Amino acid sequence: MKILFLGSPLFSKIVLERLILSSHEVVGVVTQPDRPSGRGHKLLPTEIKKFAVERGLPVYQFEKISQNMDAIREIEYDYALTASFGQILPQAFLDYRPCLNVHPSMLPKYRGATPIQTALLNGDTSTGVTIMRTVKAMDAGDIAMQEEAEIYPDDNYETLMVRLAKQGAEMAVKVFDLVESGRAKFIPQDDEKATFVKMISKEDGYLDFNQTAETLVNRVRALASNPGCYFYLGEDKIKVGSAKAAEFALKPFEIAKIKKRFVIGCADGAFEILSCQAPGGKMLRAIDFLNGYSLEGSEVVRA
């Protein structure tokens, strides 16, 4: 089968890597336009564009698919596959050729753009991947294949995302094999059981030490890489890269250095910082951070 692939970040790249090794032909890759990034606002391509160019695949960058249907119709393909594309597909696109999507949750649970982060924020111990038919309604299409996946206690967004992308890639290839042989079956979702995730903002990364250690650790697992987790020591915004619950009895927002360990009191004990970053610095192990940053007289500011 001839596949048109739509995606943007690392999740997409992992799926595409597996797809091009299958018996199916990827005839083109659609991704978001290059975006400005960093202090110099240099235009940078998406992960999937860099990979596709390296593999010699045709790349199409559309700000809006709806405004580029003439270009889409010039591409000869049988099916489209989306994986973390980042645009809502217009009905004209969905009507032109059938489209499947790789979604990292057990639909109808966690419909929307942030299912991996939400699973970690909620402290879930399992999640999964769904291959479904793409329809206009958000993640509401009929399901072609679904598999569960365990969430390990030491998982963060990056480790879980990579594992789910690899799992989803294998599943997508199997579904296309079934479609090609005429054996694919699509099962409707139960909309009454649907739950929806919210978009993540920078403010969601704030660590409120009135919360429990488990809640705070889950927030770091989910959001430390993007948009980032943080709290304030005086006027300094301290970013947290990794953390765990600690056994010390401290009051919320009480800060301490105990046996070279960086701990802050929270609702049910203590939150231990394992790696963090001061303004203008690099992400360091907590012990290295403490060697260069004095906590004497420092106070955790309540936002």
Coordinates of C-alpha atoms in Angstrom, one line a residue:
M1 CA 0.0 0.0 0.0
K2 CA 1.1 3.6 -0.6
I3 CA 1.1 5.6 2.6
L4 CA 1.1 9.4 3.1
F5 CA 2.5 10.0 6.6
L6 CA 1.7 13.1 8.7
G7 CA 3.7 13.9 11.8
S8 CA 6.0 16.4 13.5
P9 CA 7.9 15.5 16.7
L10 CA 10.1 12.5 17.9
F11 CA 7.0 10.3 18.4
S12 CA 6.3 10.7 14.7
K13 CA 9.8 9.9 13.7
I14 CA 9.9 6.6 15.6
V15 CA 6.6 5.5 13.9
L16 CA 7.9 6.5 10.5
E17 CA 11.2 4.7 11.0
R18 CA 9.3 1.4 11.4
L19 CA 6.9 2.1 8.6
I20 CA 9.5 2.6 6.0
L21 CA 11.0 -0.8 6.9
S22 CA 7.6 -2.5 6.2
S23 CA 6.3 -3.8 2.9
H24 CA 4.3 -0.6 2.5
E25 CA 5.6 2.4 0.6
V26 CA 5.8 5.8 2.2
V27 CA 5.2 8.2 -0.7
G28 CA 5.4 11.4 1.2
V29 CA 5.7 13.1 4.6
V30 CA 3.5 16.0 5.6
T31 CA 4.7 18.1 8.6
Q32 CA 4.4 21.5 10.2
P33 CA 6.4 24.4 8.8
D34 CA 9.8 25.3 10.2
R35 CA 9.4 27.3 13.4
P36 CA 11.6 29.9 15.1
S37 CA 13.4 28.6 18.1
G38 CA 16.0 29.7 20.7
R39 CA 17.3 33.2 21.5
G40 CA 18.3 33.8 17.9
H41 CA 14.8 32.7 16.7
K42 CA 16.4 30.6 14.0
L43 CA 14.0 28.6 11.9
L44 CA 14.2 24.9 12.8
P45 CA 12.6 21.9 11.1
T46 CA 10.5 19.3 12.8
E47 CA 12.1 16.0 13.9
I48 CA 10.2 14.2 11.1
K49 CA 11.3 16.6 8.4
K50 CA 15.0 16.1 9.3
F51 CA 14.5 12.3 9.2
A52 CA 12.5 12.3 6.0
V53 CA 15.0 14.5 4.2
E54 CA 17.8 12.2 5.3
R55 CA 15.9 9.2 3.8
G56 CA 15.1 11.0 0.6
L57 CA 11.4 11.1 1.2
P58 CA 9.3 13.9 -0.4
V59 CA 8.4 16.4 2.4
Y60 CA 5.4 18.7 2.3
Q61 CA 5.0 21.6 4.8
F62 CA 1.5 23.1 5.1
E63 CA 0.4 25.7 7.6
K64 CA -3.1 24.4 7.1
I65 CA -4.1 21.2 5.3
S66 CA -7.4 22.8 4.4
Q67 CA -5.7 25.4 2.3
N68 CA -3.6 22.9 0.4
M69 CA -6.0 20.2 -0.7
D70 CA -5.0 20.7 -4.4
A71 CA -1.4 19.7 -3.5
I72 CA -2.6 16.7 -1.4
R73 CA -4.6 15.4 -4.4
E74 CA -1.5 15.4 -6.5
I75 CA 0.1 12.8 -4.2
E76 CA -0.7 9.3 -5.2
Y77 CA -1.5 7.3 -2.0
D78 CA -4.0 4.7 -0.7
Y79 CA -4.1 5.6 3.0
A80 CA -2.9 8.4 5.3
L81 CA -1.4 7.8 8.7
T82 CA -1.0 10.5 11.4
A83 CA 1.1 10.3 14.5
S84 CA 1.3 13.4 16.6
F85 CA 0.8 15.7 13.6
G86 CA -0.4 18.8 15.4
Q87 CA -3.2 19.9 13.1
I88 CA -6.9 19.2 13.0
L89 CA -7.6 17.6 9.7
P90 CA -10.3 19.1 7.5
Q91 CA -13.3 17.0 6.4
A92 CA -12.2 17.4 2.8
F93 CA -8.9 15.5 3.6
L94 CA -10.7 12.8 5.5
D95 CA -13.2 12.3 2.6
Y96 CA -10.5 12.2 -0.1
R97 CA -8.6 9.1 1.2
P98 CA -9.0 7.0 4.4
C99 CA -6.8 8.0 7.3
L100 CA -5.6 6.2 10.5
N101 CA -4.1 7.6 13.6
V102 CA -1.6 6.3 16.2
H103 CA -2.9 7.5 19.6
P104 CA -1.0 6.8 22.9
S105 CA -3.9 5.9 25.2
M106 CA -6.6 3.2 25.6
L107 CA -9.3 5.1 23.8
P108 CA -11.9 6.3 24.6
K109 CA -9.9 7.2 27.7
Y110 CA -7.7 10.3 27.3
R111 CA -8.8 11.8 24.0
G112 CA -6.8 14.9 23.1
A113 CA -3.3 16.1 22.6
T114 CA -1.6 15.2 26.0
P115 CA -2.5 11.6 26.9
I116 CA 1.0 10.6 27.9
Q117 CA 1.5 13.6 30.2
T118 CA -2.0 13.1 31.7
A119 CA -1.3 9.4 32.4
L120 CA 1.8 10.3 34.3
L121 CA 0.2 13.3 36.1
N122 CA -2.5 11.0 37.3
G123 CA -0.1 8.4 38.6
D124 CA -1.5 5.7 36.3
T125 CA 0.3 2.3 36.3
S126 CA -0.9 1.4 32.8
T127 CA -1.8 3.0 29.5
G128 CA -1.7 1.8 25.9
V129 CA -1.8 2.6 22.2
T130 CA -4.8 2.7 19.9
I131 CA -4.8 2.6 16.1
M132 CA -8.1 4.1 14.9
R133 CA -9.8 5.6 11.9
T134 CA -9.5 9.4 11.9
V135 CA -12.8 11.3 11.9
K136 CA -13.7 14.9 12.4
A137 CA -14.5 14.5 16.1
M138 CA -11.5 14.4 18.4
D139 CA -10.0 10.9 18.6
A140 CA -13.5 9.4 18.2
G141 CA -13.0 7.1 15.2
D142 CA -13.5 3.4 15.1
I143 CA -10.7 1.3 16.6
A144 CA -8.7 -1.1 14.4
M145 CA -6.3 -2.3 17.1
Q146 CA -5.5 -1.6 20.8
E147 CA -2.8 -2.8 23.1
E148 CA -2.1 -2.0 26.8
A149 CA 1.3 -0.9 28.1
E150 CA 2.7 -0.8 31.6
I151 CA 3.9 2.5 33.1
Y152 CA 6.9 1.8 35.3
P153 CA 7.6 3.8 38.5
D154 CA 10.7 5.3 37.1
D155 CA 9.1 6.3 33.7
N156 CA 9.1 9.9 32.7
Y157 CA 7.6 11.5 29.6
E158 CA 10.6 10.7 27.4
T159 CA 10.9 7.0 28.3
L160 CA 7.2 6.4 28.1
M161 CA 6.8 8.3 24.9
V162 CA 9.5 6.4 23.1
R163 CA 8.2 3.0 24.3
L164 CA 4.6 3.8 23.2
A165 CA 5.8 5.2 19.8
K166 CA 7.7 1.9 19.2
Q167 CA 4.6 -0.1 20.2
G168 CA 2.3 2.0 18.1
A169 CA 4.6 1.7 15.1
E170 CA 4.5 -2.1 15.2
M171 CA 0.7 -1.9 15.6
A172 CA 0.3 0.5 12.6
V173 CA 2.2 -1.9 10.3
K174 CA 0.0 -4.8 11.4
V175 CA -3.1 -2.8 10.8
F176 CA -2.0 -1.8 7.3
D177 CA -1.2 -5.5 6.6
L178 CA -4.8 -6.4 7.7
V179 CA -6.3 -3.5 5.6
E180 CA -4.3 -4.7 2.5
S181 CA -5.5 -8.3 2.9
G182 CA -9.1 -7.2 3.5
R183 CA -9.1 -8.6 7.1
A184 CA -9.2 -5.4 9.1
K185 CA -12.1 -4.9 11.5
F186 CA -13.1 -1.5 13.0
I187 CA -15.0 -1.4 16.3
P188 CA -16.9 1.8 17.3
Q189 CA -15.8 3.5 20.5
D190 CA -18.2 3.9 23.5
D191 CA -18.5 7.7 23.6
E192 CA -20.2 7.6 27.0
K193 CA -16.9 6.4 28.5
A194 CA -14.8 9.1 26.8
T195 CA -12.5 11.3 28.9
F196 CA -10.6 14.3 27.6
V197 CA -7.2 15.7 28.4
K198 CA -6.3 19.4 28.6
M199 CA -3.6 21.3 26.9
I200 CA -0.4 21.8 29.0
S201 CA 0.8 25.4 29.8
K202 CA 4.0 26.7 31.3
E203 CA 2.1 27.4 34.5
D204 CA 1.3 23.7 34.9
G205 CA 5.0 23.1 35.7
Y206 CA 4.8 25.1 38.9
L207 CA 5.5 22.9 42.0
D208 CA 3.2 23.8 44.8
F209 CA 4.5 22.3 48.0
N210 CA 1.1 22.3 49.6
Q211 CA 0.6 19.1 47.5
T212 CA 1.7 15.6 48.4
A213 CA 5.1 14.3 47.4
E214 CA 3.5 11.7 45.0
T215 CA 1.6 14.5 43.2
L216 CA 4.7 16.6 42.9
V217 CA 6.9 13.7 41.7
N218 CA 4.2 12.8 39.1
R219 CA 4.2 16.4 37.9
V220 CA 8.0 16.2 37.4
R221 CA 7.8 12.9 35.6
A222 CA 5.2 14.3 33.2
L223 CA 6.3 17.9 32.6
A224 CA 10.0 18.3 33.5
S225 CA 11.1 18.1 29.8
N226 CA 8.3 20.3 28.5
P227 CA 7.2 22.8 29.5
G228 CA 9.4 22.4 32.5
C229 CA 8.9 22.1 36.3
Y230 CA 10.0 24.9 38.7
F231 CA 9.7 26.7 42.0
Y232 CA 11.2 29.9 43.4
L233 CA 14.1 30.3 45.8
G234 CA 13.7 34.0 46.5
E235 CA 13.8 35.6 43.1
D236 CA 15.6 32.6 41.5
K237 CA 13.5 30.3 39.4
I238 CA 14.8 26.8 40.0
K239 CA 14.0 24.2 37.4
V240 CA 13.6 20.6 38.5
G241 CA 14.7 17.7 36.2
S242 CA 14.0 14.7 38.4
A243 CA 12.7 14.0 42.0
K244 CA 11.4 11.5 44.4
A245 CA 9.4 11.3 47.6
A246 CA 11.6 11.4 50.8
E247 CA 11.1 10.1 54.3
F248 CA 11.8 13.3 56.2
A249 CA 9.2 15.1 58.2
L250 CA 9.1 18.7 57.1
K251 CA 6.5 21.4 56.9
P252 CA 5.3 22.5 53.5
F253 CA 7.8 24.8 51.7
E254 CA 10.5 24.2 54.4
I255 CA 13.8 23.8 52.7
A256 CA 16.7 21.6 54.0
K257 CA 20.0 20.1 53.1
I258 CA 20.1 16.7 54.8
K259 CA 23.1 14.5 54.4
K260 CA 23.9 16.2 51.1
R261 CA 20.3 15.7 49.9
F262 CA 18.2 18.6 48.7
V263 CA 14.7 18.3 50.2
I264 CA 11.7 20.5 50.5
G265 CA 8.7 19.9 52.8
C266 CA 5.3 19.2 51.3
A267 CA 1.8 18.2 52.4
D268 CA 2.7 14.7 53.6
G269 CA 6.5 14.8 54.3
A270 CA 9.3 15.7 51.9
F271 CA 10.0 16.1 48.2
E272 CA 13.6 15.3 47.3
I273 CA 15.2 17.0 44.3
L274 CA 17.5 14.7 42.4
S275 CA 18.5 17.2 39.6
C276 CA 17.9 20.9 39.1
Q277 CA 19.0 24.0 37.4
A278 CA 19.6 27.5 38.5
P279 CA 19.0 30.6 36.3
G280 CA 21.6 30.7 33.6
G281 CA 23.1 27.4 34.6
K282 CA 22.9 23.8 33.5
M283 CA 20.8 20.9 34.8
L284 CA 22.9 19.3 37.6
R285 CA 22.7 16.5 40.1
A286 CA 21.4 17.9 43.3
I287 CA 24.6 17.3 45.2
D288 CA 26.5 19.3 42.5
F289 CA 23.9 22.0 42.5
L290 CA 24.3 22.4 46.3
N291 CA 28.1 22.6 46.0
G292 CA 27.7 25.8 44.0
Y293 CA 24.4 27.3 45.4
S294 CA 24.1 28.4 49.0
L295 CA 20.8 27.6 50.7
E296 CA 21.6 29.7 53.7
G297 CA 18.9 32.3 54.2
S298 CA 17.0 31.0 51.1
E299 CA 13.3 30.7 51.3
V300 CA 10.9 28.9 49.0
V301 CA 8.5 31.5 47.7
R302 CA 4.8 30.6 47.5
A303 CA 3.4 31.6 44.2

